[in-house]
């Protein structure tokens, strides 16, 4: 799923509340999967999960930190390879 949660007429307060809760749950799930990928030394996969968060919330600090950690992991892995 790539669109906003409960997109459309949000005149009802319950829709806004549910959409915000769904967005938080989505971000938390993606962050957990990204963290698990980092733990498994899979920085490319981790980056994809953190980028999914940023598609919905470009200001999410947790996702930006996750991407930074994935990049650092990729750099470390590249520097450990024999030339």
mmCIF file of the C-alpha atoms, coordinates in Angstrom:
data_MODEL
# 
_entry.id   MODEL 
# 
loop_
_atom_site.group_PDB 
_atom_site.id 
_atom_site.type_symbol 
_atom_site.label_atom_id 
_atom_site.label_alt_id 
_atom_site.label_comp_id 
_atom_site.label_asym_id 
_atom_site.label_entity_id 
_atom_site.label_seq_id 
_atom_site.pdbx_PDB_ins_code 
_atom_site.Cartn_x 
_atom_site.Cartn_y 
_atom_site.Cartn_z 
_atom_site.occupancy 
_atom_site.B_iso_or_equiv 
_atom_site.pdbx_formal_charge 
_atom_site.auth_seq_id 
_atom_site.auth_comp_id 
_atom_site.auth_asym_id 
_atom_site.auth_atom_id 
_atom_site.pdbx_PDB_model_num 
ATOM 1  C CA . UNK A 1 1  ? 0.000   0.000  0.000  1.00 0.00 ? 1  UNK A CA 1 
ATOM 2  C CA . UNK A 1 2  ? 1.434   3.374  -0.938 1.00 0.00 ? 2  UNK A CA 1 
ATOM 3  C CA . UNK A 1 3  ? -1.309  5.961  -0.457 1.00 0.00 ? 3  UNK A CA 1 
ATOM 4  C CA . UNK A 1 4  ? -2.439  7.910  2.579  1.00 0.00 ? 4  UNK A CA 1 
ATOM 5  C CA . UNK A 1 5  ? -4.558  6.015  5.058  1.00 0.00 ? 5  UNK A CA 1 
ATOM 6  C CA . UNK A 1 6  ? -8.299  6.740  4.782  1.00 0.00 ? 6  UNK A CA 1 
ATOM 7  C CA . UNK A 1 7  ? -7.652  9.284  2.051  1.00 0.00 ? 7  UNK A CA 1 
ATOM 8  C CA . UNK A 1 8  ? -10.593 11.383 1.015  1.00 0.00 ? 8  UNK A CA 1 
ATOM 9  C CA . UNK A 1 9  ? -13.136 13.389 2.954  1.00 0.00 ? 9  UNK A CA 1 
ATOM 10 C CA . UNK A 1 10 ? -11.882 13.552 6.538  1.00 0.00 ? 10 UNK A CA 1 
ATOM 11 C CA . UNK A 1 11 ? -14.676 15.706 7.882  1.00 0.00 ? 11 UNK A CA 1 
ATOM 12 C CA . UNK A 1 12 ? -15.252 13.248 10.693 1.00 0.00 ? 12 UNK A CA 1 
ATOM 13 C CA . UNK A 1 13 ? -12.891 13.330 13.656 1.00 0.00 ? 13 UNK A CA 1 
ATOM 14 C CA . UNK A 1 14 ? -12.924 9.549  13.932 1.00 0.00 ? 14 UNK A CA 1 
ATOM 15 C CA . UNK A 1 15 ? -11.492 9.260  10.418 1.00 0.00 ? 15 UNK A CA 1 
ATOM 16 C CA . UNK A 1 16 ? -8.596  11.532 11.279 1.00 0.00 ? 16 UNK A CA 1 
ATOM 17 C CA . UNK A 1 17 ? -7.890  9.628  14.490 1.00 0.00 ? 17 UNK A CA 1 
ATOM 18 C CA . UNK A 1 18 ? -8.021  6.237  12.769 1.00 0.00 ? 18 UNK A CA 1 
ATOM 19 C CA . UNK A 1 19 ? -5.864  7.439  9.852  1.00 0.00 ? 19 UNK A CA 1 
ATOM 20 C CA . UNK A 1 20 ? -3.241  8.781  12.275 1.00 0.00 ? 20 UNK A CA 1 
ATOM 21 C CA . UNK A 1 21 ? -3.269  5.540  14.259 1.00 0.00 ? 21 UNK A CA 1 
ATOM 22 C CA . UNK A 1 22 ? -2.872  3.491  11.084 1.00 0.00 ? 22 UNK A CA 1 
ATOM 23 C CA . UNK A 1 23 ? 0.003   5.694  9.931  1.00 0.00 ? 23 UNK A CA 1 
ATOM 24 C CA . UNK A 1 24 ? 1.768   5.293  13.298 1.00 0.00 ? 24 UNK A CA 1 
ATOM 25 C CA . UNK A 1 25 ? 1.284   1.514  13.215 1.00 0.00 ? 25 UNK A CA 1 
ATOM 26 C CA . UNK A 1 26 ? 2.580   1.347  9.651  1.00 0.00 ? 26 UNK A CA 1 
ATOM 27 C CA . UNK A 1 27 ? 5.668   3.391  10.550 1.00 0.00 ? 27 UNK A CA 1 
ATOM 28 C CA . UNK A 1 28 ? 6.326   1.308  13.666 1.00 0.00 ? 28 UNK A CA 1 
ATOM 29 C CA . UNK A 1 29 ? 6.069   -1.921 11.673 1.00 0.00 ? 29 UNK A CA 1 
ATOM 30 C CA . UNK A 1 30 ? 8.412   -0.650 8.967  1.00 0.00 ? 30 UNK A CA 1 
ATOM 31 C CA . UNK A 1 31 ? 10.864  0.584  11.605 1.00 0.00 ? 31 UNK A CA 1 
ATOM 32 C CA . UNK A 1 32 ? 10.838  -2.834 13.296 1.00 0.00 ? 32 UNK A CA 1 
ATOM 33 C CA . UNK A 1 33 ? 11.483  -4.582 9.998  1.00 0.00 ? 33 UNK A CA 1 
ATOM 34 C CA . UNK A 1 34 ? 14.243  -2.096 9.182  1.00 0.00 ? 34 UNK A CA 1 
ATOM 35 C CA . UNK A 1 35 ? 15.880  -2.635 12.571 1.00 0.00 ? 35 UNK A CA 1 
ATOM 36 C CA . UNK A 1 36 ? 15.674  -6.407 12.111 1.00 0.00 ? 36 UNK A CA 1 
ATOM 37 C CA . UNK A 1 37 ? 17.315  -6.087 8.693  1.00 0.00 ? 37 UNK A CA 1 
ATOM 38 C CA . UNK A 1 38 ? 20.119  -4.016 10.212 1.00 0.00 ? 38 UNK A CA 1 
ATOM 39 C CA . UNK A 1 39 ? 20.572  -6.654 12.895 1.00 0.00 ? 39 UNK A CA 1 
ATOM 40 C CA . UNK A 1 40 ? 20.836  -9.303 10.175 1.00 0.00 ? 40 UNK A CA 1 
ATOM 41 C CA . UNK A 1 41 ? 23.468  -7.216 8.333  1.00 0.00 ? 41 UNK A CA 1 
ATOM 42 C CA . UNK A 1 42 ? 21.097  -6.523 5.418  1.00 0.00 ? 42 UNK A CA 1 
ATOM 43 C CA . UNK A 1 43 ? 21.476  -2.749 4.966  1.00 0.00 ? 43 UNK A CA 1 
ATOM 44 C CA . UNK A 1 44 ? 19.853  -2.579 1.518  1.00 0.00 ? 44 UNK A CA 1 
ATOM 45 C CA . UNK A 1 45 ? 16.713  -4.238 2.860  1.00 0.00 ? 45 UNK A CA 1 
ATOM 46 C CA . UNK A 1 46 ? 16.770  -1.994 5.927  1.00 0.00 ? 46 UNK A CA 1 
ATOM 47 C CA . UNK A 1 47 ? 17.026  1.093  3.731  1.00 0.00 ? 47 UNK A CA 1 
ATOM 48 C CA . UNK A 1 48 ? 13.944  0.007  1.770  1.00 0.00 ? 48 UNK A CA 1 
ATOM 49 C CA . UNK A 1 49 ? 11.879  -0.292 4.979  1.00 0.00 ? 49 UNK A CA 1 
ATOM 50 C CA . UNK A 1 50 ? 13.007  3.087  6.274  1.00 0.00 ? 50 UNK A CA 1 
ATOM 51 C CA . UNK A 1 51 ? 12.346  4.700  2.890  1.00 0.00 ? 51 UNK A CA 1 
ATOM 52 C CA . UNK A 1 52 ? 8.763   3.381  3.027  1.00 0.00 ? 52 UNK A CA 1 
ATOM 53 C CA . UNK A 1 53 ? 8.286   5.386  6.217  1.00 0.00 ? 53 UNK A CA 1 
ATOM 54 C CA . UNK A 1 54 ? 9.631   8.530  4.571  1.00 0.00 ? 54 UNK A CA 1 
ATOM 55 C CA . UNK A 1 55 ? 7.172   8.116  1.691  1.00 0.00 ? 55 UNK A CA 1 
ATOM 56 C CA . UNK A 1 56 ? 4.385   8.700  4.201  1.00 0.00 ? 56 UNK A CA 1 
ATOM 57 C CA . UNK A 1 57 ? 6.197   11.091 6.541  1.00 0.00 ? 57 UNK A CA 1 
ATOM 58 C CA . UNK A 1 58 ? 9.255   12.847 5.077  1.00 0.00 ? 58 UNK A CA 1 
ATOM 59 C CA . UNK A 1 59 ? 10.104  14.293 8.493  1.00 0.00 ? 59 UNK A CA 1 
ATOM 60 C CA . UNK A 1 60 ? 10.273  10.988 10.415 1.00 0.00 ? 60 UNK A CA 1 
ATOM 61 C CA . UNK A 1 61 ? 13.521  11.169 12.405 1.00 0.00 ? 61 UNK A CA 1 
ATOM 62 C CA . UNK A 1 62 ? 13.556  7.440  13.197 1.00 0.00 ? 62 UNK A CA 1 
ATOM 63 C CA . UNK A 1 63 ? 13.529  6.635  9.469  1.00 0.00 ? 63 UNK A CA 1 
ATOM 64 C CA . UNK A 1 64 ? 16.298  9.121  8.733  1.00 0.00 ? 64 UNK A CA 1 
ATOM 65 C CA . UNK A 1 65 ? 18.412  7.610  11.508 1.00 0.00 ? 65 UNK A CA 1 
ATOM 66 C CA . UNK A 1 66 ? 17.711  4.141  10.153 1.00 0.00 ? 66 UNK A CA 1 
ATOM 67 C CA . UNK A 1 67 ? 18.860  5.155  6.678  1.00 0.00 ? 67 UNK A CA 1 
ATOM 68 C CA . UNK A 1 68 ? 22.013  6.654  8.186  1.00 0.00 ? 68 UNK A CA 1 
ATOM 69 C CA . UNK A 1 69 ? 22.673  3.392  10.060 1.00 0.00 ? 69 UNK A CA 1 
ATOM 70 C CA . UNK A 1 70 ? 22.091  1.365  6.884  1.00 0.00 ? 70 UNK A CA 1 
ATOM 71 C CA . UNK A 1 71 ? 24.497  3.599  4.969  1.00 0.00 ? 71 UNK A CA 1 
ATOM 72 C CA . UNK A 1 72 ? 27.121  3.246  7.708  1.00 0.00 ? 72 UNK A CA 1 
ATOM 73 C CA . UNK A 1 73 ? 26.673  -0.533 7.632  1.00 0.00 ? 73 UNK A CA 1 
ATOM 74 C CA . UNK A 1 74 ? 27.113  -0.566 3.838  1.00 0.00 ? 74 UNK A CA 1 
ATOM 75 C CA . UNK A 1 75 ? 30.266  1.550  4.088  1.00 0.00 ? 75 UNK A CA 1 
ATOM 76 C CA . UNK A 1 76 ? 31.693  -0.680 6.818  1.00 0.00 ? 76 UNK A CA 1 
ATOM 77 C CA . UNK A 1 77 ? 30.962  -3.798 4.773  1.00 0.00 ? 77 UNK A CA 1 
ATOM 78 C CA . UNK A 1 78 ? 32.568  -2.280 1.689  1.00 0.00 ? 78 UNK A CA 1 
ATOM 79 C CA . UNK A 1 79 ? 35.700  -1.301 3.596  1.00 0.00 ? 79 UNK A CA 1 
ATOM 80 C CA . UNK A 1 80 ? 36.035  -4.855 4.975  1.00 0.00 ? 80 UNK A CA 1 
ATOM 81 C CA . UNK A 1 81 ? 36.138  -6.396 1.477  1.00 0.00 ? 81 UNK A CA 1 
ATOM 82 C CA . UNK A 1 82 ? 39.542  -7.368 0.176  1.00 0.00 ? 82 UNK A CA 1 
ATOM 83 C CA . UNK A 1 83 ? 40.674  -5.434 -2.885 1.00 0.00 ? 83 UNK A CA 1 
# 
